[in-house]
């Protein structure tokens, strides 16, 4: 015949379960605090990395504008030598002038974007 639990036994079991639940709650609170600190540190790190990527992207864009401007300037200066016997003189001067003007635009755009990104 199974033994029946007495009211005192029920109270004791309930008290033990409450103590165990309280201990688990404390452990969970500690784990949650640690996880929150890790998450905050991770978010700060991600923000820092995103800022670094933005700076690097701005530098690459600046370098691209300068590179394009230098190539255009070199082509504009070398237009007379390259196109001298192929096109009429006015076309050579016009082509060289357009390329040099485009180079000036590229340099101005590079400086403008660099100043605007800071």
PDB file of C-alpha atoms in Angstrom:
ATOM      1  CA  UNK A   1       0.000   0.000   0.000  1.00  0.00           C
ATOM      2  CA  UNK A   2       1.504   3.348  -1.032  1.00  0.00           C
ATOM      3  CA  UNK A   3       2.214   5.836   1.656  1.00  0.00           C
ATOM      4  CA  UNK A   4       0.113   8.924   1.562  1.00  0.00           C
ATOM      5  CA  UNK A   5       1.757  12.296   1.859  1.00  0.00           C
ATOM      6  CA  UNK A   6       0.826  14.310   4.831  1.00  0.00           C
ATOM      7  CA  UNK A   7       0.124  18.049   4.692  1.00  0.00           C
ATOM      8  CA  UNK A   8       3.528  18.630   6.297  1.00  0.00           C
ATOM      9  CA  UNK A   9       5.155  16.559   3.571  1.00  0.00           C
ATOM     10  CA  UNK A  10       3.393  18.642   0.862  1.00  0.00           C
ATOM     11  CA  UNK A  11       4.585  21.817   2.521  1.00  0.00           C
ATOM     12  CA  UNK A  12       8.136  20.498   2.686  1.00  0.00           C
ATOM     13  CA  UNK A  13       8.089  19.451  -0.996  1.00  0.00           C
ATOM     14  CA  UNK A  14       6.683  22.826  -2.034  1.00  0.00           C
ATOM     15  CA  UNK A  15       9.332  24.617   0.019  1.00  0.00           C
ATOM     16  CA  UNK A  16      12.116  22.546  -1.575  1.00  0.00           C
ATOM     17  CA  UNK A  17      10.785  23.248  -5.059  1.00  0.00           C
ATOM     18  CA  UNK A  18      10.580  26.955  -4.257  1.00  0.00           C
ATOM     19  CA  UNK A  19      14.195  26.956  -3.048  1.00  0.00           C
ATOM     20  CA  UNK A  20      15.326  25.155  -6.218  1.00  0.00           C
ATOM     21  CA  UNK A  21      13.365  27.584  -8.388  1.00  0.00           C
ATOM     22  CA  UNK A  22      14.933  30.543  -6.562  1.00  0.00           C
ATOM     23  CA  UNK A  23      18.436  29.123  -7.119  1.00  0.00           C
ATOM     24  CA  UNK A  24      17.716  28.579 -10.817  1.00  0.00           C
ATOM     25  CA  UNK A  25      16.377  32.126 -11.070  1.00  0.00           C
ATOM     26  CA  UNK A  26      19.579  33.502  -9.511  1.00  0.00           C
ATOM     27  CA  UNK A  27      21.731  31.465 -11.921  1.00  0.00           C
ATOM     28  CA  UNK A  28      19.633  32.634 -14.852  1.00  0.00           C
ATOM     29  CA  UNK A  29      19.936  36.252 -13.710  1.00  0.00           C
ATOM     30  CA  UNK A  30      23.723  35.928 -13.587  1.00  0.00           C
ATOM     31  CA  UNK A  31      23.804  34.347 -17.059  1.00  0.00           C
ATOM     32  CA  UNK A  32      21.504  37.054 -18.400  1.00  0.00           C
ATOM     33  CA  UNK A  33      23.734  39.783 -16.974  1.00  0.00           C
ATOM     34  CA  UNK A  34      26.828  38.241 -18.550  1.00  0.00           C
ATOM     35  CA  UNK A  35      25.026  37.823 -21.883  1.00  0.00           C
ATOM     36  CA  UNK A  36      23.853  41.446 -21.781  1.00  0.00           C
ATOM     37  CA  UNK A  37      27.422  42.640 -21.207  1.00  0.00           C
ATOM     38  CA  UNK A  38      28.677  40.511 -24.102  1.00  0.00           C
ATOM     39  CA  UNK A  39      25.915  41.808 -26.354  1.00  0.00           C
ATOM     40  CA  UNK A  40      26.694  45.412 -25.451  1.00  0.00           C
ATOM     41  CA  UNK A  41      30.405  44.880 -26.113  1.00  0.00           C
ATOM     42  CA  UNK A  42      29.572  43.154 -29.384  1.00  0.00           C
ATOM     43  CA  UNK A  43      27.320  46.029 -30.475  1.00  0.00           C
ATOM     44  CA  UNK A  44      30.044  48.546 -29.635  1.00  0.00           C
ATOM     45  CA  UNK A  45      32.545  46.521 -31.628  1.00  0.00           C
ATOM     46  CA  UNK A  46      30.195  46.265 -34.617  1.00  0.00           C
ATOM     47  CA  UNK A  47      29.647  50.025 -34.515  1.00  0.00           C
ATOM     48  CA  UNK A  48      33.382  50.634 -34.435  1.00  0.00           C
ATOM     49  CA  UNK A  49      33.970  48.254 -37.342  1.00  0.00           C
ATOM     50  CA  UNK A  50      31.202  49.913 -39.363  1.00  0.00           C
ATOM     51  CA  UNK A  51      32.824  53.308 -38.804  1.00  0.00           C
ATOM     52  CA  UNK A  52      36.171  51.915 -39.949  1.00  0.00           C
ATOM     53  CA  UNK A  53      34.567  50.474 -43.093  1.00  0.00           C
ATOM     54  CA  UNK A  54      33.007  53.842 -43.851  1.00  0.00           C
ATOM     55  CA  UNK A  55      36.361  55.603 -43.558  1.00  0.00           C
ATOM     56  CA  UNK A  56      38.034  53.019 -45.783  1.00  0.00           C
ATOM     57  CA  UNK A  57      35.268  53.320 -48.384  1.00  0.00           C
ATOM     58  CA  UNK A  58      35.694  57.108 -48.424  1.00  0.00           C
ATOM     59  CA  UNK A  59      39.443  56.681 -48.957  1.00  0.00           C
ATOM     60  CA  UNK A  60      38.859  54.270 -51.843  1.00  0.00           C
ATOM     61  CA  UNK A  61      36.416  56.698 -53.445  1.00  0.00           C
ATOM     62  CA  UNK A  62      38.905  59.553 -53.086  1.00  0.00           C
ATOM     63  CA  UNK A  63      41.637  57.412 -54.631  1.00  0.00           C
ATOM     64  CA  UNK A  64      39.359  56.505 -57.548  1.00  0.00           C
ATOM     65  CA  UNK A  65      38.569  60.153 -58.291  1.00  0.00           C
ATOM     66  CA  UNK A  66      42.259  61.112 -58.134  1.00  0.00           C
ATOM     67  CA  UNK A  67      43.265  58.135 -60.284  1.00  0.00           C
ATOM     68  CA  UNK A  68      40.663  59.038 -62.910  1.00  0.00           C
ATOM     69  CA  UNK A  69      41.756  62.679 -62.835  1.00  0.00           C
ATOM     70  CA  UNK A  70      45.418  61.774 -63.280  1.00  0.00           C
ATOM     71  CA  UNK A  71      44.681  59.480 -66.205  1.00  0.00           C
ATOM     72  CA  UNK A  72      42.516  62.140 -67.839  1.00  0.00           C
ATOM     73  CA  UNK A  73      45.195  64.776 -67.291  1.00  0.00           C
ATOM     74  CA  UNK A  74      47.867  62.529 -68.785  1.00  0.00           C
ATOM     75  CA  UNK A  75      45.642  61.773 -71.784  1.00  0.00           C
ATOM     76  CA  UNK A  76      44.849  65.473 -72.248  1.00  0.00           C
ATOM     77  CA  UNK A  77      48.508  66.474 -72.143  1.00  0.00           C
ATOM     78  CA  UNK A  78      49.498  63.636 -74.467  1.00  0.00           C
ATOM     79  CA  UNK A  79      46.651  64.242 -76.926  1.00  0.00           C
ATOM     80  CA  UNK A  80      48.760  66.396 -79.260  1.00  0.00           C
ATOM     81  CA  UNK A  81      51.489  63.802 -79.534  1.00  0.00           C
ATOM     82  CA  UNK A  82      49.050  60.915 -79.945  1.00  0.00           C
ATOM     83  CA  UNK A  83      46.451  62.472 -82.226  1.00  0.00           C
ATOM     84  CA  UNK A  84      48.746  64.920 -84.067  1.00  0.00           C
ATOM     85  CA  UNK A  85      48.722  63.297 -87.495  1.00  0.00           C
ATOM     86  CA  UNK A  86      45.324  61.659 -87.215  1.00  0.00           C
ATOM     87  CA  UNK A  87      42.920  64.537 -86.509  1.00  0.00           C
ATOM     88  CA  UNK A  88      42.840  68.199 -87.514  1.00  0.00           C
ATOM     89  CA  UNK A  89      44.614  70.581 -85.144  1.00  0.00           C
ATOM     90  CA  UNK A  90      41.385  72.057 -83.754  1.00  0.00           C
ATOM     91  CA  UNK A  91      40.076  68.552 -82.877  1.00  0.00           C
ATOM     92  CA  UNK A  92      43.314  67.690 -81.099  1.00  0.00           C
ATOM     93  CA  UNK A  93      43.209  70.925 -79.073  1.00  0.00           C
ATOM     94  CA  UNK A  94      39.516  70.404 -78.283  1.00  0.00           C
ATOM     95  CA  UNK A  95      40.081  66.793 -77.194  1.00  0.00           C
ATOM     96  CA  UNK A  96      43.055  67.753 -75.021  1.00  0.00           C
ATOM     97  CA  UNK A  97      41.149  70.656 -73.483  1.00  0.00           C
ATOM     98  CA  UNK A  98      38.119  68.498 -72.694  1.00  0.00           C
ATOM     99  CA  UNK A  99      40.322  65.867 -71.058  1.00  0.00           C
ATOM    100  CA  UNK A 100      42.182  68.459 -68.972  1.00  0.00           C
ATOM    101  CA  UNK A 101      38.864  70.067 -67.952  1.00  0.00           C
ATOM    102  CA  UNK A 102      37.529  66.640 -66.975  1.00  0.00           C
ATOM    103  CA  UNK A 103      40.690  66.068 -64.924  1.00  0.00           C
ATOM    104  CA  UNK A 104      40.074  69.351 -63.090  1.00  0.00           C
ATOM    105  CA  UNK A 105      36.479  68.251 -62.443  1.00  0.00           C
ATOM    106  CA  UNK A 106      37.702  64.905 -61.060  1.00  0.00           C
ATOM    107  CA  UNK A 107      40.154  66.607 -58.713  1.00  0.00           C
ATOM    108  CA  UNK A 108      37.459  69.034 -57.520  1.00  0.00           C
ATOM    109  CA  UNK A 109      34.997  66.167 -56.997  1.00  0.00           C
ATOM    110  CA  UNK A 110      37.615  64.214 -55.040  1.00  0.00           C
ATOM    111  CA  UNK A 111      38.284  67.129 -52.707  1.00  0.00           C
ATOM    112  CA  UNK A 112      34.562  67.889 -52.337  1.00  0.00           C
ATOM    113  CA  UNK A 113      33.721  64.280 -51.419  1.00  0.00           C
ATOM    114  CA  UNK A 114      36.640  64.070 -49.003  1.00  0.00           C
ATOM    115  CA  UNK A 115      35.589  67.253 -47.219  1.00  0.00           C
ATOM    116  CA  UNK A 116      31.910  66.226 -47.227  1.00  0.00           C
ATOM    117  CA  UNK A 117      32.660  62.810 -45.702  1.00  0.00           C
ATOM    118  CA  UNK A 118      34.425  64.288 -42.670  1.00  0.00           C
TER     119      UNK A 118
END
